[in-house]
Coordinates of C-alpha atoms and ligand atoms in Angstrom, one line a residue:
M102 CA -42.8 -53.1 -58.0
A103 CA -40.4 -53.4 -61.0
Y104 CA -39.1 -50.4 -62.9
D105 CA -38.2 -50.5 -66.6
A106 CA -35.0 -48.6 -65.8
V107 CA -33.1 -47.9 -62.6
V108 CA -30.4 -45.2 -62.7
I109 CA -27.7 -45.5 -60.0
G110 CA -26.7 -41.9 -59.0
A111 CA -28.5 -38.6 -59.4
G112 CA -25.6 -36.5 -60.6
H113 CA -26.6 -34.2 -63.5
N114 CA -25.6 -37.0 -66.0
G115 CA -27.7 -39.7 -64.2
L116 CA -30.7 -37.3 -64.2
T117 CA -30.1 -36.4 -67.9
C118 CA -30.1 -40.1 -68.9
A119 CA -33.2 -40.7 -66.7
C120 CA -35.1 -37.8 -68.3
Y121 CA -34.6 -39.2 -71.9
L122 CA -35.6 -42.7 -70.8
A123 CA -38.7 -41.4 -69.1
R124 CA -39.5 -39.3 -72.2
A125 CA -39.0 -42.5 -74.3
G126 CA -41.9 -44.1 -72.3
L127 CA -39.9 -46.1 -69.7
K128 CA -40.8 -46.3 -66.0
V129 CA -37.7 -44.8 -64.4
L130 CA -36.3 -44.7 -60.9
V131 CA -33.1 -42.8 -59.9
V132 CA -31.5 -43.9 -56.7
E133 CA -29.0 -41.5 -55.0
Q134 CA -26.9 -42.3 -51.9
Y135 CA -26.6 -38.6 -50.8
R136 CA -29.4 -36.8 -48.9
E137 CA -30.0 -34.6 -52.0
Y138 CA -29.9 -35.2 -55.7
G139 CA -27.3 -33.4 -57.9
G140 CA -24.0 -35.0 -57.3
M141 CA -21.3 -32.4 -58.1
T142 CA -24.0 -30.0 -59.1
I143 CA -25.1 -29.2 -55.6
S144 CA -25.3 -25.9 -53.6
E145 CA -25.4 -25.8 -49.8
D146 CA -24.7 -23.2 -47.1
V147 CA -21.4 -24.8 -46.2
A148 CA -19.5 -21.7 -45.2
A149 CA -22.2 -20.2 -43.0
P150 CA -26.0 -20.2 -42.7
G151 CA -27.4 -17.9 -45.4
Y152 CA -24.4 -18.1 -47.7
L153 CA -25.1 -20.5 -50.6
S154 CA -22.0 -22.0 -52.1
D155 CA -21.7 -24.3 -55.1
V156 CA -19.9 -27.1 -53.3
H157 CA -18.3 -28.5 -56.5
A158 CA -19.1 -27.1 -60.0
S159 CA -19.8 -23.4 -60.4
G160 CA -19.0 -22.5 -64.0
Y161 CA -21.8 -23.5 -66.5
L162 CA -20.5 -23.3 -70.0
V163 CA -20.1 -26.6 -72.0
A164 CA -23.7 -27.6 -71.3
K165 CA -24.8 -24.6 -73.4
L166 CA -23.6 -26.6 -76.4
A167 CA -25.7 -29.6 -75.3
P168 CA -28.9 -30.6 -77.2
A169 CA -30.3 -31.6 -73.8
Q170 CA -30.5 -28.0 -72.6
E171 CA -33.3 -27.4 -75.2
D172 CA -34.7 -30.9 -75.3
L173 CA -35.3 -31.1 -71.6
E174 CA -36.6 -27.5 -71.4
L175 CA -34.2 -26.5 -68.6
T176 CA -35.1 -22.8 -68.9
A177 CA -38.8 -23.5 -68.6
H178 CA -38.0 -25.6 -65.6
G179 CA -36.4 -22.6 -63.8
L180 CA -32.8 -22.6 -64.9
E181 CA -31.5 -19.0 -65.0
L182 CA -28.0 -18.1 -66.0
I183 CA -25.9 -15.1 -65.1
T184 CA -23.3 -14.5 -67.8
P185 CA -20.9 -11.8 -66.7
D186 CA -18.7 -9.7 -68.9
P187 CA -15.7 -10.3 -68.7
N188 CA -16.1 -14.1 -68.9
W189 CA -12.8 -15.0 -67.5
A190 CA -9.9 -13.3 -65.8
L191 CA -6.3 -14.3 -65.3
V192 CA -4.3 -12.6 -62.5
T193 CA -0.7 -13.5 -62.1
T194 CA 0.8 -13.2 -58.7
D195 CA 3.4 -10.8 -60.0
G196 CA 0.7 -8.3 -61.0
W197 CA -0.3 -9.1 -64.6
S198 CA -3.9 -9.5 -65.6
L199 CA -5.8 -10.5 -68.8
L200 CA -9.5 -10.7 -69.4
I201 CA -11.6 -12.6 -71.9
G202 CA -14.6 -10.4 -72.8
R203 CA -17.9 -11.6 -74.1
D204 CA -17.0 -9.9 -77.4
I205 CA -14.0 -11.4 -79.2
E206 CA -12.8 -7.9 -80.2
E207 CA -12.6 -7.0 -76.5
T208 CA -10.4 -10.0 -75.8
V209 CA -8.3 -9.1 -78.9
R210 CA -7.7 -5.6 -77.5
N211 CA -6.8 -7.1 -74.1
I212 CA -4.2 -9.5 -75.5
A213 CA -2.8 -6.8 -77.8
R214 CA -1.6 -5.0 -74.6
Y215 CA 0.9 -7.9 -74.5
S216 CA 1.4 -8.7 -78.1
Q217 CA -0.4 -7.6 -81.3
K218 CA 0.7 -10.8 -83.0
D219 CA -0.7 -13.0 -80.2
A220 CA -4.0 -11.0 -80.3
A221 CA -4.3 -11.8 -84.0
T222 CA -3.4 -15.4 -83.3
W223 CA -6.2 -15.7 -80.7
K224 CA -8.7 -14.4 -83.1
A225 CA -7.6 -16.8 -85.9
L226 CA -7.7 -19.7 -83.5
Y227 CA -11.2 -18.7 -82.4
E228 CA -12.3 -18.6 -86.1
R229 CA -10.8 -22.0 -86.5
Y230 CA -12.9 -23.2 -83.6
L231 CA -16.1 -21.6 -85.0
A232 CA -15.5 -23.4 -88.4
A233 CA -15.1 -26.7 -86.6
K234 CA -17.8 -26.1 -84.0
P235 CA -20.6 -28.2 -85.6
A236 CA -18.3 -31.2 -85.9
I237 CA -17.0 -30.7 -82.3
V238 CA -20.5 -30.5 -80.9
K239 CA -21.6 -33.5 -82.8
G240 CA -18.5 -35.4 -81.7
M241 CA -19.3 -34.7 -78.0
Y242 CA -22.9 -35.5 -78.2
S243 CA -22.9 -38.8 -80.0
A244 CA -21.1 -42.2 -79.6
P245 CA -17.4 -41.8 -79.8
Q246 CA -15.5 -42.8 -82.9
T247 CA -13.1 -45.8 -82.3
E248 CA -9.4 -44.8 -82.4
A249 CA -9.0 -47.0 -85.5
A250 CA -11.8 -45.2 -87.4
H251 CA -10.4 -41.8 -86.3
L252 CA -6.9 -42.7 -87.5
A253 CA -8.3 -44.0 -90.8
Q254 CA -10.2 -40.8 -91.3
L255 CA -7.1 -38.7 -90.6
S256 CA -5.0 -40.8 -93.0
Q257 CA -7.4 -39.8 -95.8
D258 CA -7.0 -36.1 -95.0
P259 CA -4.1 -34.1 -96.5
Q260 CA -3.9 -32.1 -93.2
G261 CA -4.4 -35.3 -91.1
G262 CA -0.8 -35.5 -90.0
D263 CA -0.8 -32.0 -88.6
E264 CA -4.2 -32.6 -87.0
F265 CA -2.9 -35.7 -85.2
R266 CA 0.2 -33.9 -84.1
F267 CA -2.0 -31.1 -82.6
E268 CA -4.1 -33.8 -80.8
M269 CA -0.9 -35.1 -79.2
Q270 CA 0.8 -31.9 -78.4
T271 CA 1.4 -30.8 -74.8
A272 CA 0.1 -27.3 -73.8
R273 CA 3.8 -26.2 -73.4
S274 CA 4.7 -27.4 -76.9
W275 CA 1.7 -25.9 -78.5
V276 CA 1.7 -22.4 -76.8
N277 CA 5.5 -22.1 -77.3
E278 CA 5.0 -22.8 -81.0
T279 CA 1.9 -20.6 -81.4
F280 CA 2.3 -17.5 -79.1
D281 CA 5.2 -15.1 -78.5
N282 CA 4.5 -13.4 -75.2
E283 CA 5.3 -15.3 -72.0
T284 CA 2.2 -14.1 -70.1
V285 CA -0.1 -14.9 -73.0
R286 CA 1.5 -18.4 -73.2
A287 CA 0.9 -19.0 -69.5
F288 CA -2.6 -17.6 -69.9
V289 CA -3.5 -20.0 -72.7
A290 CA -1.7 -23.0 -71.3
S291 CA -3.6 -22.6 -68.0
F292 CA -6.8 -23.7 -69.6
S293 CA -5.4 -27.2 -69.8
F294 CA -5.7 -27.2 -65.9
H295 CA -9.4 -27.8 -66.3
A296 CA -8.7 -31.3 -67.6
A297 CA -6.1 -31.7 -64.9
A298 CA -3.5 -31.7 -67.6
S299 CA -0.1 -30.3 -66.8
P300 CA 1.7 -28.1 -69.4
D301 CA 3.7 -31.3 -70.1
D302 CA 0.8 -33.8 -70.5
V303 CA 0.0 -35.2 -73.9
G304 CA -3.2 -33.7 -75.3
G305 CA -3.1 -30.6 -73.1
G306 CA -2.6 -28.2 -76.1
E307 CA -5.7 -29.2 -78.0
F308 CA -7.8 -29.1 -74.8
A309 CA -6.5 -25.6 -73.9
W310 CA -7.5 -24.4 -77.4
L311 CA -10.9 -26.0 -77.2
F312 CA -11.8 -24.9 -73.7
S313 CA -10.6 -21.3 -74.1
S314 CA -12.6 -21.1 -77.4
V315 CA -15.7 -22.4 -75.7
V316 CA -15.2 -19.7 -73.0
Q317 CA -14.9 -17.1 -75.7
D318 CA -17.9 -18.5 -77.6
V319 CA -20.6 -19.2 -75.0
G320 CA -19.3 -17.4 -71.9
V321 CA -18.9 -18.7 -68.4
S322 CA -22.2 -18.5 -66.5
I323 CA -23.0 -18.8 -62.9
V324 CA -26.4 -20.3 -62.2
K325 CA -28.7 -17.9 -60.4
G326 CA -29.6 -19.3 -57.1
G327 CA -26.9 -22.0 -57.2
M328 CA -25.7 -24.8 -59.5
H329 CA -28.2 -27.1 -57.8
R330 CA -30.8 -25.4 -60.0
V331 CA -29.4 -27.4 -62.9
S332 CA -30.2 -30.7 -61.2
A333 CA -33.5 -29.2 -59.9
A334 CA -34.5 -28.4 -63.5
L335 CA -33.6 -31.9 -64.6
A336 CA -35.5 -33.4 -61.7
A337 CA -38.6 -31.4 -62.6
D338 CA -38.4 -32.7 -66.2
L339 CA -38.0 -36.2 -65.0
E340 CA -40.9 -36.1 -62.6
G341 CA -43.0 -34.3 -65.2
H342 CA -42.6 -37.5 -67.3
G343 CA -43.4 -39.9 -64.6
G344 CA -39.9 -40.6 -63.3
E345 CA -39.0 -40.9 -59.6
I346 CA -35.9 -40.0 -57.5
R347 CA -35.1 -41.7 -54.2
T348 CA -32.4 -40.0 -52.1
N349 CA -30.6 -41.5 -49.1
A350 CA -30.6 -44.8 -51.1
S351 CA -27.2 -46.3 -51.6
V352 CA -26.9 -49.2 -54.0
D353 CA -24.5 -51.9 -52.8
K354 CA -25.0 -54.5 -55.5
V355 CA -26.4 -54.9 -59.0
V356 CA -28.1 -58.3 -58.8
V357 CA -27.2 -60.3 -62.0
N358 CA -28.7 -63.3 -63.5
G359 CA -26.6 -64.7 -66.3
E360 CA -25.7 -61.7 -68.6
R361 CA -28.5 -59.5 -67.3
A362 CA -29.1 -57.3 -64.3
R363 CA -32.4 -58.1 -62.8
A364 CA -32.4 -55.8 -59.7
V365 CA -30.4 -53.4 -57.6
R366 CA -29.9 -54.1 -53.9
L367 CA -29.7 -51.1 -51.5
T368 CA -27.6 -50.9 -48.4
G369 CA -30.0 -52.4 -45.8
G370 CA -31.1 -55.2 -48.1
D371 CA -34.1 -53.8 -50.1
E372 CA -34.1 -55.0 -53.7
I373 CA -35.6 -53.0 -56.5
A374 CA -36.5 -55.2 -59.5
V375 CA -35.5 -54.0 -62.9
D376 CA -37.2 -55.2 -66.1
R377 CA -35.0 -53.7 -68.8
V378 CA -32.1 -51.5 -68.0
V379 CA -29.6 -50.4 -65.2
A380 CA -27.6 -47.2 -66.0
S381 CA -24.8 -46.2 -63.7
N382 CA -23.8 -42.6 -62.9
A383 CA -21.3 -43.9 -60.3
D384 CA -17.6 -43.8 -61.2
P385 CA -16.5 -46.7 -63.3
Y386 CA -14.4 -48.4 -60.6
H387 CA -17.3 -48.4 -58.1
L388 CA -19.7 -49.8 -60.7
T389 CA -17.2 -52.5 -61.8
I390 CA -15.5 -53.6 -58.6
D391 CA -18.1 -52.9 -55.9
L392 CA -21.5 -53.1 -57.6
L393 CA -21.0 -55.7 -60.3
G394 CA -17.9 -57.6 -59.0
E395 CA -15.0 -59.4 -60.6
D396 CA -16.9 -62.6 -60.8
V397 CA -19.4 -60.9 -63.1
V398 CA -17.1 -58.8 -65.3
G399 CA -14.1 -61.1 -65.5
N400 CA -10.4 -60.6 -64.5
A401 CA -9.3 -58.6 -67.5
I402 CA -11.9 -55.8 -67.0
A403 CA -11.6 -55.8 -63.2
D404 CA -7.8 -55.5 -63.5
K405 CA -8.0 -52.5 -65.9
L406 CA -10.4 -50.7 -63.6
R407 CA -8.2 -51.5 -60.5
H408 CA -5.4 -49.6 -62.3
Y409 CA -7.7 -46.9 -63.6
E410 CA -6.1 -43.5 -63.3
W411 CA -7.9 -40.8 -61.3
G412 CA -5.7 -37.8 -61.9
D413 CA -4.9 -34.9 -59.5
S414 CA -7.0 -33.8 -56.6
F415 CA -8.8 -30.6 -55.8
F416 CA -8.7 -28.7 -52.5
T417 CA -11.5 -26.1 -51.9
I418 CA -12.1 -23.2 -49.5
H419 CA -15.5 -21.6 -49.2
A420 CA -15.4 -18.3 -47.3
A421 CA -18.1 -16.0 -46.1
L422 CA -16.9 -12.4 -46.0
S423 CA -17.9 -9.3 -44.1
E424 CA -17.9 -7.6 -47.5
P425 CA -16.6 -8.4 -51.0
V426 CA -12.9 -8.2 -51.4
P427 CA -11.6 -6.2 -54.4
F428 CA -8.8 -7.6 -56.6
A429 CA -5.5 -5.7 -56.6
A430 CA -5.5 -5.8 -60.4
G431 CA -8.8 -3.9 -60.8
D432 CA -12.5 -4.0 -60.0
D433 CA -13.5 -5.6 -63.3
I434 CA -11.6 -8.7 -62.4
G435 CA -13.9 -9.6 -59.5
H436 CA -16.9 -9.6 -61.8
A437 CA -15.6 -12.3 -64.1
G438 CA -17.4 -15.6 -64.2
Y439 CA -14.2 -17.5 -63.4
I440 CA -10.8 -16.1 -62.2
H441 CA -7.4 -17.8 -62.3
V442 CA -4.9 -16.6 -59.8
Q443 CA -1.7 -18.2 -60.9
P444 CA 2.1 -17.9 -61.4
S445 CA 3.1 -16.2 -64.6
T446 CA 5.3 -18.7 -66.4
I447 CA 4.9 -22.1 -68.0
E448 CA 7.8 -23.4 -65.8
E449 CA 6.0 -22.4 -62.6
L450 CA 2.7 -23.9 -63.9
S451 CA 4.6 -27.1 -64.6
E452 CA 6.2 -27.0 -61.2
I453 CA 2.7 -27.1 -59.6
F454 CA 2.2 -30.6 -61.1
A455 CA 5.7 -31.7 -60.3
Q456 CA 5.1 -30.9 -56.6
C457 CA 1.6 -32.3 -56.6
R458 CA 2.6 -35.6 -58.2
A459 CA 5.5 -35.9 -55.9
G460 CA 3.1 -35.8 -52.9
V461 CA 3.8 -32.1 -52.0
P462 CA 1.0 -29.6 -51.7
P463 CA 2.1 -26.8 -54.1
E464 CA 3.3 -23.7 -52.5
T465 CA 2.1 -21.4 -55.3
P466 CA -0.7 -23.3 -57.1
L467 CA -3.2 -22.1 -59.6
V468 CA -6.3 -21.1 -57.7
G469 CA -9.7 -20.9 -59.5
V470 CA -11.7 -18.2 -57.8
V471 CA -15.5 -17.8 -58.1
N472 CA -16.7 -14.6 -56.6
E473 CA -20.1 -16.0 -55.9
A474 CA -21.9 -13.2 -54.1
V475 CA -20.5 -10.5 -56.5
V476 CA -21.8 -12.4 -59.6
D477 CA -25.0 -13.6 -58.0
P478 CA -25.9 -11.4 -55.1
S479 CA -28.7 -13.8 -54.1
R480 CA -26.0 -16.1 -52.6
A481 CA -25.3 -14.0 -49.5
P482 CA -27.0 -11.5 -47.2
A483 CA -27.0 -7.9 -48.6
G484 CA -23.6 -6.3 -48.5
K485 CA -21.7 -9.5 -47.5
G486 CA -19.3 -11.5 -49.6
L487 CA -19.1 -15.2 -50.5
I488 CA -16.0 -16.5 -52.4
K489 CA -14.9 -19.9 -53.4
F490 CA -11.3 -21.0 -54.0
V491 CA -10.5 -24.2 -55.9
V492 CA -6.8 -25.1 -55.6
H493 CA -5.6 -26.9 -58.8
Y494 CA -4.1 -29.3 -57.7
V495 CA -2.9 -31.1 -54.5
P496 CA -1.8 -34.7 -53.9
Y497 CA -4.3 -37.2 -52.5
R498 CA -1.6 -38.8 -50.4
R499 CA 1.0 -36.4 -48.9
A500 CA 4.7 -37.4 -49.1
D501 CA 5.4 -36.1 -45.6
G502 CA 3.2 -38.8 -44.2
R503 CA 0.7 -36.3 -42.8
W504 CA -3.0 -37.1 -43.1
W505 CA -5.0 -34.3 -44.8
D506 CA -7.3 -34.2 -41.8
D507 CA -4.4 -32.9 -39.7
A508 CA -3.0 -30.6 -42.3
D509 CA -5.9 -29.1 -44.2
E510 CA -6.4 -25.9 -42.1
A511 CA -2.7 -25.1 -42.2
Y512 CA -2.6 -25.4 -46.0
A513 CA -5.8 -23.3 -46.2
D514 CA -4.1 -20.7 -44.1
H515 CA -1.1 -20.7 -46.4
I516 CA -3.4 -20.3 -49.5
V517 CA -5.3 -17.4 -47.9
D518 CA -2.1 -15.7 -46.8
W519 CA -0.6 -16.1 -50.2
L520 CA -3.7 -14.6 -51.9
D521 CA -3.9 -11.8 -49.3
G522 CA -0.3 -10.9 -50.1
T523 CA -0.8 -10.9 -53.9
A524 CA -4.1 -10.8 -55.8
L525 CA -6.6 -10.2 -53.0
P526 CA -5.2 -7.8 -50.4
G527 CA -7.6 -7.6 -47.4
L528 CA -8.9 -11.1 -47.9
R529 CA -7.8 -12.6 -44.6
N530 CA -9.4 -9.9 -42.4
R531 CA -12.7 -10.1 -44.3
I532 CA -13.2 -13.8 -43.7
T533 CA -15.9 -14.3 -41.1
N534 CA -16.3 -18.0 -41.6
R535 CA -14.8 -20.6 -43.8
V536 CA -14.9 -24.3 -44.5
V537 CA -12.1 -26.3 -46.1
H538 CA -12.6 -29.4 -48.2
S539 CA -9.4 -31.4 -48.6
P540 CA -9.4 -34.3 -51.1
L541 CA -10.5 -36.6 -48.3
D542 CA -13.4 -34.4 -47.4
L543 CA -14.5 -34.1 -51.0
E544 CA -14.4 -37.9 -51.3
R545 CA -16.3 -38.4 -48.1
R546 CA -19.0 -36.0 -49.1
L547 CA -19.4 -37.6 -52.5
P548 CA -17.8 -40.9 -53.2
S549 CA -17.8 -40.2 -57.0
S550 CA -15.3 -37.5 -56.3
V551 CA -12.7 -40.3 -56.0
H552 CA -9.5 -39.0 -54.3
G553 CA -11.1 -35.5 -54.4
T554 CA -11.0 -35.5 -58.2
H555 CA -13.7 -34.0 -60.5
Q556 CA -13.5 -36.2 -63.5
H557 CA -14.4 -39.8 -62.8
G558 CA -11.0 -40.7 -64.3
A559 CA -8.0 -38.8 -65.5
F560 CA -7.7 -36.9 -68.8
V561 CA -5.2 -39.1 -70.5
P562 CA -5.4 -40.3 -74.1
Y563 CA -5.9 -43.9 -73.2
Q564 CA -8.9 -43.1 -71.1
H565 CA -10.6 -40.9 -73.8
G566 CA -13.4 -41.2 -76.3
A567 CA -14.1 -44.9 -77.2
M568 CA -11.5 -45.9 -74.6
R569 CA -13.3 -44.1 -71.7
P570 CA -13.2 -45.5 -69.2
I571 CA -11.7 -48.7 -70.8
P572 CA -12.2 -50.0 -74.3
E573 CA -14.6 -52.8 -73.2
F574 CA -17.0 -50.1 -71.8
G575 CA -16.2 -47.4 -74.3
H576 CA -19.7 -47.3 -75.9
F577 CA -21.6 -46.9 -72.6
R578 CA -22.3 -50.7 -72.4
A579 CA -20.9 -52.5 -69.4
T580 CA -20.0 -55.7 -71.2
P581 CA -20.3 -58.7 -70.8
L582 CA -23.7 -57.6 -69.3
T583 CA -26.3 -56.9 -71.9
N584 CA -28.5 -54.4 -70.0
V585 CA -26.1 -52.4 -67.8
Y586 CA -24.9 -49.0 -69.0
L587 CA -22.5 -46.2 -67.9
C588 CA -24.0 -42.7 -68.0
G589 CA -21.5 -40.6 -66.0
A590 CA -18.4 -38.5 -66.4
G591 CA -16.3 -41.7 -66.7
S592 CA -17.8 -42.1 -70.2
H593 CA -17.5 -40.0 -73.4
P594 CA -17.2 -37.0 -73.5
G595 CA -16.0 -37.0 -69.9
S596 CA -16.2 -34.6 -67.0
G597 CA -17.6 -31.1 -66.5
V598 CA -21.2 -30.0 -66.5
S599 CA -21.9 -31.0 -70.0
L600 CA -25.1 -33.1 -69.9
G601 CA -23.1 -35.2 -72.3
P602 CA -22.5 -38.7 -71.0
G603 CA -26.1 -38.9 -69.8
Y604 CA -27.4 -37.9 -73.2
N605 CA -25.1 -40.3 -75.1
A606 CA -25.9 -43.2 -72.8
A607 CA -29.6 -42.6 -73.3
Q608 CA -29.1 -42.8 -77.0
A609 CA -27.3 -46.1 -76.7
I610 CA -30.0 -47.5 -74.5
C611 CA -32.8 -46.4 -76.8
D612 CA -30.9 -47.9 -79.8
D613 CA -30.6 -51.2 -78.0
L614 CA -34.2 -51.3 -76.9
G615 CA -35.5 -50.3 -80.3
L616 CA -37.0 -47.0 -78.9
T617 CA -37.1 -43.7 -80.7
F618 CA -34.7 -41.4 -79.0
P619 CA -36.8 -38.5 -77.8
G620 CA -34.3 -35.8 -78.5
A621 CA -32.7 -33.6 -81.1
A622 CA -30.7 -36.4 -82.5
S623 CA -33.8 -38.2 -83.8
A624 CA -35.3 -35.0 -85.3
Ligands
FAD988 C1 -14.5 -28.9 -56.6 C2 -15.1 -29.1 -58.0 C3 -15.3 -28.0 -58.9 C4 -15.7 -28.2 -60.1 N1 -16.0 -27.1 -60.9 C5 -16.6 -27.3 -62.2 C6 -17.0 -26.2 -62.9 O1 -16.8 -25.0 -62.4 N2 -17.6 -26.4 -64.1 C7 -17.8 -27.6 -64.6 O2 -18.3 -27.8 -65.7 N3 -17.4 -28.7 -63.9 C8 -16.8 -28.6 -62.7 N4 -16.5 -29.7 -61.9 C9 -16.7 -31.1 -62.5 C10 -18.1 -31.5 -62.6 O3 -18.8 -31.0 -61.5 C11 -18.2 -33.0 -62.7 O4 -17.3 -33.5 -63.7 C12 -19.7 -33.4 -63.2 O5 -20.6 -32.7 -62.4 C13 -19.8 -34.9 -62.9 O6 -21.2 -35.2 -63.2 P1 -21.8 -36.7 -63.1 O7 -23.3 -36.6 -63.1 O8 -21.2 -37.5 -64.2 O9 -21.3 -37.4 -61.8 P2 -21.5 -36.9 -60.2 O10 -21.9 -35.5 -60.1 O11 -20.3 -37.4 -59.6 O12 -22.7 -37.9 -59.8 C14 -22.6 -39.2 -59.5 C15 -23.7 -39.5 -58.4 O13 -23.7 -40.9 -58.2 C16 -24.0 -41.1 -56.8 N5 -23.6 -42.5 -56.4 C17 -22.4 -43.0 -56.5 N6 -22.4 -44.3 -56.1 C18 -23.7 -44.5 -55.7 C19 -24.3 -45.7 -55.2 N7 -23.7 -46.8 -54.9 N8 -25.7 -45.6 -54.9 C20 -26.4 -44.5 -55.2 N9 -25.8 -43.3 -55.6 C21 -24.4 -43.4 -55.9 C22 -23.2 -40.0 -56.2 O14 -23.6 -39.7 -54.8 C23 -23.4 -38.8 -57.1 O15 -24.5 -38.1 -56.7 C24 -16.0 -29.5 -60.6 C25 -15.9 -30.6 -59.8 C26 -15.4 -30.4 -58.5 C27 -15.2 -31.6 -57.5

């Protein structure tokens, strides 16, 4: 039987794309190599039976800006969000802390403890974000502007020079210019870590402003019952519109005839015929080099993807606890949606990347903490704790020649001891069970977490917008093929649980097929 559309990969973006295509009237199949759909939005009891961890993503925030959340009726399909107050907490390992409240005035009061001037600046920057928000959201949830068009637009704007300068600034340059207090500077700059941008990477300043403003605006939610409920809601919408999902089904080739894909072949040899469209949620390298092949895409494209940059790798620890562990800096910290434990200066934050990029696991990294059972008690048995640590960032290949498989537990011990000695006294003795995912484990579990990364490609200006992943594929179309599309985080607007690339790709496909896009954009 032939499908109108086959989507390779059931990450949340593949599912989002599939939902819109099914709503547009196409007969859609999603094929997923893992035993469960969801990709990096998956929850499993990895630490111990009865303790439900978000294996990859936990924080649900950018997706709240997405038209898809309403269009695809995720709430009606069972998505329930827990949005704690405070939203976000920073704990430095020398004892400082800073909270973002749900209310801007609460955050202003918290920052004013460090600097009245910086508190006023935070508020002014937030107001700047609110004024720009409609354009920001539209920019994320539509086809990206080409760089040439963007520069032409800036050149017509009297403020265009400053705007472009801000887009280029590193986090270090921008926070030093904008804030006075060292702790506030380190706090704001640390948001650039969520794009794997060091304080010295071009573009980190604007990202830090945007990400921290979104946190202030919509709040960081944890999904009740696990992040997997996001993909379950998408799957329910898809199946409600006649779409199908097949798990344990790994695609090993897109079968091409001339400039068109006509089938996907699964490992084991089964071929699924495709009448109209193939959309790929796989990372851009895998699609190009493995599934299509250099003979189909040509040398120039293959060569760019062979040199595609992945960025820095994650290292995660999921720990079941005999009871929740309180933060030394105060009980309210532990209730935040997302918590940074980190060094307190820009120099130390920069050193994390210097070590990581030299192949050395950082001694005092930034650790993202999600206090899963405190925020969502349904995740663990009554009275028990469940906590997740995401180490930002470690090298994929270690300079000491050791293979992560032989060194992961020792590094996890170091991280636990360091946290126990600083922000989380009592942590070590409360851990009843833990599982460690090195970059190798992350990649083995899910091949789209290439090198243990979360982005399907590094956050660097030449892999952004209409150049994401490469200029030839920058508008979701895998040229020179005429019916193959990219719909994952390797496309605009990039990584995170945003429902964005899937939404944008579905629009491109509907445009090309002459179908009315069944979403807000067509309203
Ligand atoms: C440890 C970690 C923590 C994170 N935390 C957050 C967070 O708190 N908040 C946030 O917003 N984001 C977070 N992220 C990032 C976010 O989860 C991802 O950027 C996003 O979910 C990617 O979604 P996607 O649908 O584009 O791709 P994926 O989720 O990677 O999905 C791609 C799918 O394609 C499948 N696939 C690949 N090749 C094939 C093939 N040949 N055949 C069949 N199927 C195939 C894969 O198995 C996978 O299911 C985190 C990521 C990691 C790794």
